[in-house]
PDB file of C-alpha atoms in Angstrom:
ATOM      1  CA  UNK A   1     -45.438 149.135 -20.197  1.00  0.00           C
ATOM      2  CA  UNK A   2     -43.131 148.417 -17.357  1.00  0.00           C
ATOM      3  CA  UNK A   3     -41.525 145.373 -18.904  1.00  0.00           C
ATOM      4  CA  UNK A   4     -41.086 147.368 -22.787  1.00  0.00           C
ATOM      5  CA  UNK A   5     -39.251 150.107 -20.199  1.00  0.00           C
ATOM      6  CA  UNK A   6     -36.854 147.854 -18.110  1.00  0.00           C
ATOM      7  CA  UNK A   7     -36.954 144.393 -19.734  1.00  0.00           C
ATOM      8  CA  UNK A   8     -39.021 141.019 -18.691  1.00  0.00           C
ATOM      9  CA  UNK A   9     -36.595 139.903 -15.923  1.00  0.00           C
ATOM     10  CA  UNK A  10     -37.167 142.863 -14.075  1.00  0.00           C
ATOM     11  CA  UNK A  11     -40.707 142.976 -14.409  1.00  0.00           C
ATOM     12  CA  UNK A  12     -40.722 139.499 -13.247  1.00  0.00           C
ATOM     13  CA  UNK A  13     -38.809 140.885 -10.225  1.00  0.00           C
ATOM     14  CA  UNK A  14     -41.299 143.791 -10.098  1.00  0.00           C
ATOM     15  CA  UNK A  15     -43.986 141.543  -9.900  1.00  0.00           C
ATOM     16  CA  UNK A  16     -42.552 139.222  -7.390  1.00  0.00           C
ATOM     17  CA  UNK A  17     -41.874 142.502  -4.718  1.00  0.00           C
ATOM     18  CA  UNK A  18     -45.553 143.190  -5.461  1.00  0.00           C
ATOM     19  CA  UNK A  19     -47.132 140.229  -4.866  1.00  0.00           C
ATOM     20  CA  UNK A  20     -45.091 140.002  -1.653  1.00  0.00           C
ATOM     21  CA  UNK A  21     -46.354 143.233  -0.451  1.00  0.00           C
ATOM     22  CA  UNK A  22     -49.728 142.695  -1.011  1.00  0.00           C
ATOM     23  CA  UNK A  23     -49.863 139.678   1.048  1.00  0.00           C
ATOM     24  CA  UNK A  24     -49.542 136.998  -1.530  1.00  0.00           C
ATOM     25  CA  UNK A  25     -46.385 135.711  -0.353  1.00  0.00           C
ATOM     26  CA  UNK A  26     -47.382 131.846  -1.209  1.00  0.00           C
ATOM     27  CA  UNK A  27     -48.144 133.332  -5.012  1.00  0.00           C
ATOM     28  CA  UNK A  28     -44.961 134.869  -4.883  1.00  0.00           C
ATOM     29  CA  UNK A  29     -42.951 132.154  -3.485  1.00  0.00           C
ATOM     30  CA  UNK A  30     -44.628 129.987  -6.561  1.00  0.00           C
ATOM     31  CA  UNK A  31     -42.885 132.150  -9.120  1.00  0.00           C
ATOM     32  CA  UNK A  32     -39.277 131.329  -9.477  1.00  0.00           C
ATOM     33  CA  UNK A  33     -37.001 134.485 -10.454  1.00  0.00           C
ATOM     34  CA  UNK A  34     -35.134 134.300 -13.089  1.00  0.00           C
ATOM     35  CA  UNK A  35     -31.837 136.706 -14.148  1.00  0.00           C
ATOM     36  CA  UNK A  36     -31.270 136.482 -17.701  1.00  0.00           C
ATOM     37  CA  UNK A  37     -28.347 138.535 -19.113  1.00  0.00           C
ATOM     38  CA  UNK A  38     -28.638 141.480 -21.018  1.00  0.00           C
ATOM     39  CA  UNK A  39     -27.148 139.747 -24.063  1.00  0.00           C
ATOM     40  CA  UNK A  40     -28.852 136.240 -24.007  1.00  0.00           C
ATOM     41  CA  UNK A  41     -30.873 137.383 -27.177  1.00  0.00           C
ATOM     42  CA  UNK A  42     -28.670 139.291 -29.174  1.00  0.00           C
ATOM     43  CA  UNK A  43     -26.726 136.446 -30.833  1.00  0.00           C
ATOM     44  CA  UNK A  44     -26.032 132.882 -30.057  1.00  0.00           C
ATOM     45  CA  UNK A  45     -23.050 133.307 -28.098  1.00  0.00           C
ATOM     46  CA  UNK A  46     -23.890 136.675 -26.043  1.00  0.00           C
ATOM     47  CA  UNK A  47     -22.586 138.848 -27.957  1.00  0.00           C
ATOM     48  CA  UNK A  48     -19.142 138.582 -26.351  1.00  0.00           C
ATOM     49  CA  UNK A  49     -16.198 138.021 -29.166  1.00  0.00           C
ATOM     50  CA  UNK A  50     -13.567 139.725 -29.845  1.00  0.00           C
ATOM     51  CA  UNK A  51     -10.152 140.641 -27.498  1.00  0.00           C
ATOM     52  CA  UNK A  52     -10.097 143.085 -24.141  1.00  0.00           C
ATOM     53  CA  UNK A  53      -7.491 144.487 -22.341  1.00  0.00           C
ATOM     54  CA  UNK A  54      -6.992 145.687 -18.823  1.00  0.00           C
ATOM     55  CA  UNK A  55      -7.722 148.984 -18.648  1.00  0.00           C
ATOM     56  CA  UNK A  56      -4.199 150.422 -17.296  1.00  0.00           C
ATOM     57  CA  UNK A  57      -5.624 154.356 -16.789  1.00  0.00           C
ATOM     58  CA  UNK A  58      -7.738 152.574 -13.423  1.00  0.00           C
ATOM     59  CA  UNK A  59      -4.640 152.077 -11.417  1.00  0.00           C
ATOM     60  CA  UNK A  60      -6.567 149.191  -9.399  1.00  0.00           C
ATOM     61  CA  UNK A  61      -6.365 147.004 -12.137  1.00  0.00           C
ATOM     62  CA  UNK A  62      -3.115 148.114 -13.718  1.00  0.00           C
ATOM     63  CA  UNK A  63      -1.184 147.332 -10.615  1.00  0.00           C
ATOM     64  CA  UNK A  64      -2.409 144.314  -9.730  1.00  0.00           C
ATOM     65  CA  UNK A  65      -0.178 141.162 -10.576  1.00  0.00           C
ATOM     66  CA  UNK A  66      -3.182 138.653 -10.386  1.00  0.00           C
ATOM     67  CA  UNK A  67      -5.272 140.718 -13.527  1.00  0.00           C
ATOM     68  CA  UNK A  68      -4.536 139.044 -17.056  1.00  0.00           C
ATOM     69  CA  UNK A  69      -3.604 141.988 -19.126  1.00  0.00           C
ATOM     70  CA  UNK A  70      -5.451 140.502 -22.340  1.00  0.00           C
ATOM     71  CA  UNK A  71      -8.375 138.195 -22.854  1.00  0.00           C
ATOM     72  CA  UNK A  72      -9.251 136.974 -26.151  1.00  0.00           C
ATOM     73  CA  UNK A  73     -12.916 135.628 -26.116  1.00  0.00           C
ATOM     74  CA  UNK A  74     -14.032 133.187 -29.377  1.00  0.00           C
ATOM     75  CA  UNK A  75     -17.797 133.153 -29.392  1.00  0.00           C
ATOM     76  CA  UNK A  76     -18.022 132.505 -25.845  1.00  0.00           C
ATOM     77  CA  UNK A  77     -16.516 128.881 -26.154  1.00  0.00           C
ATOM     78  CA  UNK A  78     -12.734 129.467 -25.954  1.00  0.00           C
ATOM     79  CA  UNK A  79     -11.547 131.804 -23.570  1.00  0.00           C
ATOM     80  CA  UNK A  80      -7.473 132.902 -23.895  1.00  0.00           C
ATOM     81  CA  UNK A  81      -5.338 134.420 -20.880  1.00  0.00           C
ATOM     82  CA  UNK A  82      -2.104 136.247 -21.279  1.00  0.00           C
ATOM     83  CA  UNK A  83       0.235 138.064 -19.155  1.00  0.00           C
ATOM     84  CA  UNK A  84       0.942 140.606 -21.770  1.00  0.00           C
ATOM     85  CA  UNK A  85      -1.227 143.521 -23.672  1.00  0.00           C
ATOM     86  CA  UNK A  86       0.121 142.348 -26.852  1.00  0.00           C
ATOM     87  CA  UNK A  87      -0.730 138.633 -26.093  1.00  0.00           C
ATOM     88  CA  UNK A  88       2.604 137.203 -26.759  1.00  0.00           C
ATOM     89  CA  UNK A  89       2.742 135.931 -23.271  1.00  0.00           C
ATOM     90  CA  UNK A  90       0.216 133.269 -22.531  1.00  0.00           C
ATOM     91  CA  UNK A  91      -1.149 132.178 -18.857  1.00  0.00           C
ATOM     92  CA  UNK A  92      -3.696 129.915 -20.402  1.00  0.00           C
ATOM     93  CA  UNK A  93      -4.925 129.679 -24.395  1.00  0.00           C
ATOM     94  CA  UNK A  94      -8.007 127.911 -25.763  1.00  0.00           C
ATOM     95  CA  UNK A  95      -9.686 126.870 -22.544  1.00  0.00           C
ATOM     96  CA  UNK A  96     -12.956 125.550 -23.521  1.00  0.00           C
ATOM     97  CA  UNK A  97     -16.009 126.690 -21.738  1.00  0.00           C
ATOM     98  CA  UNK A  98     -19.676 126.114 -20.853  1.00  0.00           C
ATOM     99  CA  UNK A  99     -22.269 128.922 -19.896  1.00  0.00           C
ATOM    100  CA  UNK A 100     -23.871 128.252 -16.712  1.00  0.00           C
ATOM    101  CA  UNK A 101     -26.485 130.955 -16.670  1.00  0.00           C
ATOM    102  CA  UNK A 102     -26.995 134.640 -15.585  1.00  0.00           C
ATOM    103  CA  UNK A 103     -26.518 135.895 -11.595  1.00  0.00           C
ATOM    104  CA  UNK A 104     -27.718 139.224 -10.403  1.00  0.00           C
ATOM    105  CA  UNK A 105     -25.232 141.406  -9.095  1.00  0.00           C
ATOM    106  CA  UNK A 106     -25.159 141.700  -5.224  1.00  0.00           C
ATOM    107  CA  UNK A 107     -24.046 145.355  -4.851  1.00  0.00           C
ATOM    108  CA  UNK A 108     -25.705 147.282  -7.933  1.00  0.00           C
ATOM    109  CA  UNK A 109     -29.098 144.491  -8.921  1.00  0.00           C
ATOM    110  CA  UNK A 110     -31.546 145.794  -8.654  1.00  0.00           C
ATOM    111  CA  UNK A 111     -31.383 149.353  -6.408  1.00  0.00           C
ATOM    112  CA  UNK A 112     -28.120 150.776  -8.711  1.00  0.00           C
ATOM    113  CA  UNK A 113     -28.431 149.177 -11.920  1.00  0.00           C
ATOM    114  CA  UNK A 114     -30.825 147.053 -13.141  1.00  0.00           C
ATOM    115  CA  UNK A 115     -28.268 145.683 -16.293  1.00  0.00           C
ATOM    116  CA  UNK A 116     -25.688 144.824 -13.565  1.00  0.00           C
ATOM    117  CA  UNK A 117     -25.494 141.288 -14.633  1.00  0.00           C
ATOM    118  CA  UNK A 118     -22.941 138.295 -14.349  1.00  0.00           C
ATOM    119  CA  UNK A 119     -22.691 135.924 -16.999  1.00  0.00           C
ATOM    120  CA  UNK A 120     -21.177 132.597 -15.552  1.00  0.00           C
ATOM    121  CA  UNK A 121     -18.855 130.168 -17.342  1.00  0.00           C
ATOM    122  CA  UNK A 122     -17.270 126.729 -16.226  1.00  0.00           C
ATOM    123  CA  UNK A 123     -14.237 125.295 -17.624  1.00  0.00           C
ATOM    124  CA  UNK A 124     -15.217 121.890 -19.474  1.00  0.00           C
ATOM    125  CA  UNK A 125     -13.675 118.731 -18.607  1.00  0.00           C
ATOM    126  CA  UNK A 126     -10.157 117.712 -20.157  1.00  0.00           C
ATOM    127  CA  UNK A 127      -8.806 121.183 -20.666  1.00  0.00           C
ATOM    128  CA  UNK A 128      -5.083 121.798 -20.427  1.00  0.00           C
ATOM    129  CA  UNK A 129      -3.312 122.142 -17.004  1.00  0.00           C
ATOM    130  CA  UNK A 130      -2.879 126.125 -17.514  1.00  0.00           C
ATOM    131  CA  UNK A 131      -6.600 126.584 -17.963  1.00  0.00           C
ATOM    132  CA  UNK A 132      -7.197 125.478 -14.360  1.00  0.00           C
ATOM    133  CA  UNK A 133      -6.638 128.817 -12.803  1.00  0.00           C
ATOM    134  CA  UNK A 134      -9.661 129.955 -14.890  1.00  0.00           C
ATOM    135  CA  UNK A 135     -12.111 127.085 -13.722  1.00  0.00           C
ATOM    136  CA  UNK A 136     -14.707 129.788 -12.932  1.00  0.00           C
ATOM    137  CA  UNK A 137     -15.176 132.832 -15.229  1.00  0.00           C
ATOM    138  CA  UNK A 138     -17.743 135.646 -14.774  1.00  0.00           C
ATOM    139  CA  UNK A 139     -17.803 138.488 -16.511  1.00  0.00           C
ATOM    140  CA  UNK A 140     -20.475 142.102 -17.062  1.00  0.00           C
ATOM    141  CA  UNK A 141     -21.036 141.953 -20.687  1.00  0.00           C
ATOM    142  CA  UNK A 142     -19.856 145.094 -22.702  1.00  0.00           C
ATOM    143  CA  UNK A 143     -21.315 148.087 -21.489  1.00  0.00           C
ATOM    144  CA  UNK A 144     -21.133 151.851 -21.159  1.00  0.00           C
ATOM    145  CA  UNK A 145     -18.788 154.588 -22.740  1.00  0.00           C
ATOM    146  CA  UNK A 146     -16.105 153.889 -23.223  1.00  0.00           C
ATOM    147  CA  UNK A 147     -17.218 150.255 -23.548  1.00  0.00           C
ATOM    148  CA  UNK A 148     -15.779 148.154 -21.205  1.00  0.00           C
ATOM    149  CA  UNK A 149     -16.361 145.049 -19.448  1.00  0.00           C
ATOM    150  CA  UNK A 150     -15.818 143.281 -15.863  1.00  0.00           C
ATOM    151  CA  UNK A 151     -14.183 139.993 -15.019  1.00  0.00           C
ATOM    152  CA  UNK A 152     -13.567 137.571 -11.983  1.00  0.00           C
ATOM    153  CA  UNK A 153     -11.747 134.168 -11.953  1.00  0.00           C
ATOM    154  CA  UNK A 154     -11.359 131.336  -9.861  1.00  0.00           C
ATOM    155  CA  UNK A 155      -9.554 128.028  -9.884  1.00  0.00           C
ATOM    156  CA  UNK A 156     -11.126 124.761  -8.711  1.00  0.00           C
ATOM    157  CA  UNK A 157     -11.468 125.619  -5.482  1.00  0.00           C
ATOM    158  CA  UNK A 158     -13.786 128.760  -6.434  1.00  0.00           C
ATOM    159  CA  UNK A 159     -17.231 128.687  -6.788  1.00  0.00           C
ATOM    160  CA  UNK A 160     -19.995 131.220  -8.998  1.00  0.00           C
ATOM    161  CA  UNK A 161     -21.285 132.381  -5.382  1.00  0.00           C
ATOM    162  CA  UNK A 162     -17.798 133.297  -3.761  1.00  0.00           C
ATOM    163  CA  UNK A 163     -16.890 135.586  -7.469  1.00  0.00           C
ATOM    164  CA  UNK A 164     -20.731 136.990  -7.782  1.00  0.00           C
ATOM    165  CA  UNK A 165     -20.615 138.077  -3.871  1.00  0.00           C
ATOM    166  CA  UNK A 166     -16.520 139.278  -3.822  1.00  0.00           C
ATOM    167  CA  UNK A 167     -16.527 143.082  -2.887  1.00  0.00           C
ATOM    168  CA  UNK A 168     -17.933 145.299  -5.798  1.00  0.00           C
ATOM    169  CA  UNK A 169     -14.300 146.973  -6.515  1.00  0.00           C
ATOM    170  CA  UNK A 170     -12.427 144.239  -7.268  1.00  0.00           C
ATOM    171  CA  UNK A 171     -13.910 143.609 -10.538  1.00  0.00           C
ATOM    172  CA  UNK A 172     -11.287 144.362 -12.920  1.00  0.00           C
ATOM    173  CA  UNK A 173     -12.050 146.681 -15.869  1.00  0.00           C
ATOM    174  CA  UNK A 174     -10.983 145.817 -19.503  1.00  0.00           C
ATOM    175  CA  UNK A 175     -11.972 148.285 -22.265  1.00  0.00           C
ATOM    176  CA  UNK A 176     -13.002 147.128 -25.892  1.00  0.00           C
ATOM    177  CA  UNK A 177      -9.581 146.171 -27.944  1.00  0.00           C
ATOM    178  CA  UNK A 178     -11.202 144.478 -30.612  1.00  0.00           C
ATOM    179  CA  UNK A 179      -9.232 142.774 -33.135  1.00  0.00           C
TER     180      UNK A 179
END
């Protein structure tokens, strides 16, 4: 019943925690917790395909010059980043990524939100130099009402751990601007 209501990865988290509380530490340690993106089984490319524009209604996002104003995803393999909402000023285009798994958001998961999962992407070798600013990209898949997503990125000297653990308010919000 629990797995039907809140998902199998959450049920596994609950099971491991319960085993630990009951004194079955060795059994709990033997089970490896695996976080799975809530989008992993929707479609082969995780269900993120299209154009998203920065949510300019959020002052923190709109006024931060580091934010790409527009991000285009092509079946979760090719990402393009733009300095303007219209997509006429490319920062980096057709950057090719490899999916590297999912990670829970340490601020929200599991106490505040069981669906607060980051999908992790790493730039593939041989990319154009303009893509290196976006070597590591993590995103929270489209969710909410209105539909939006969150994005964080870092260059070669960054890491998934750094991006996931960055303070929660810095995740920039992008509205669904599918085109």
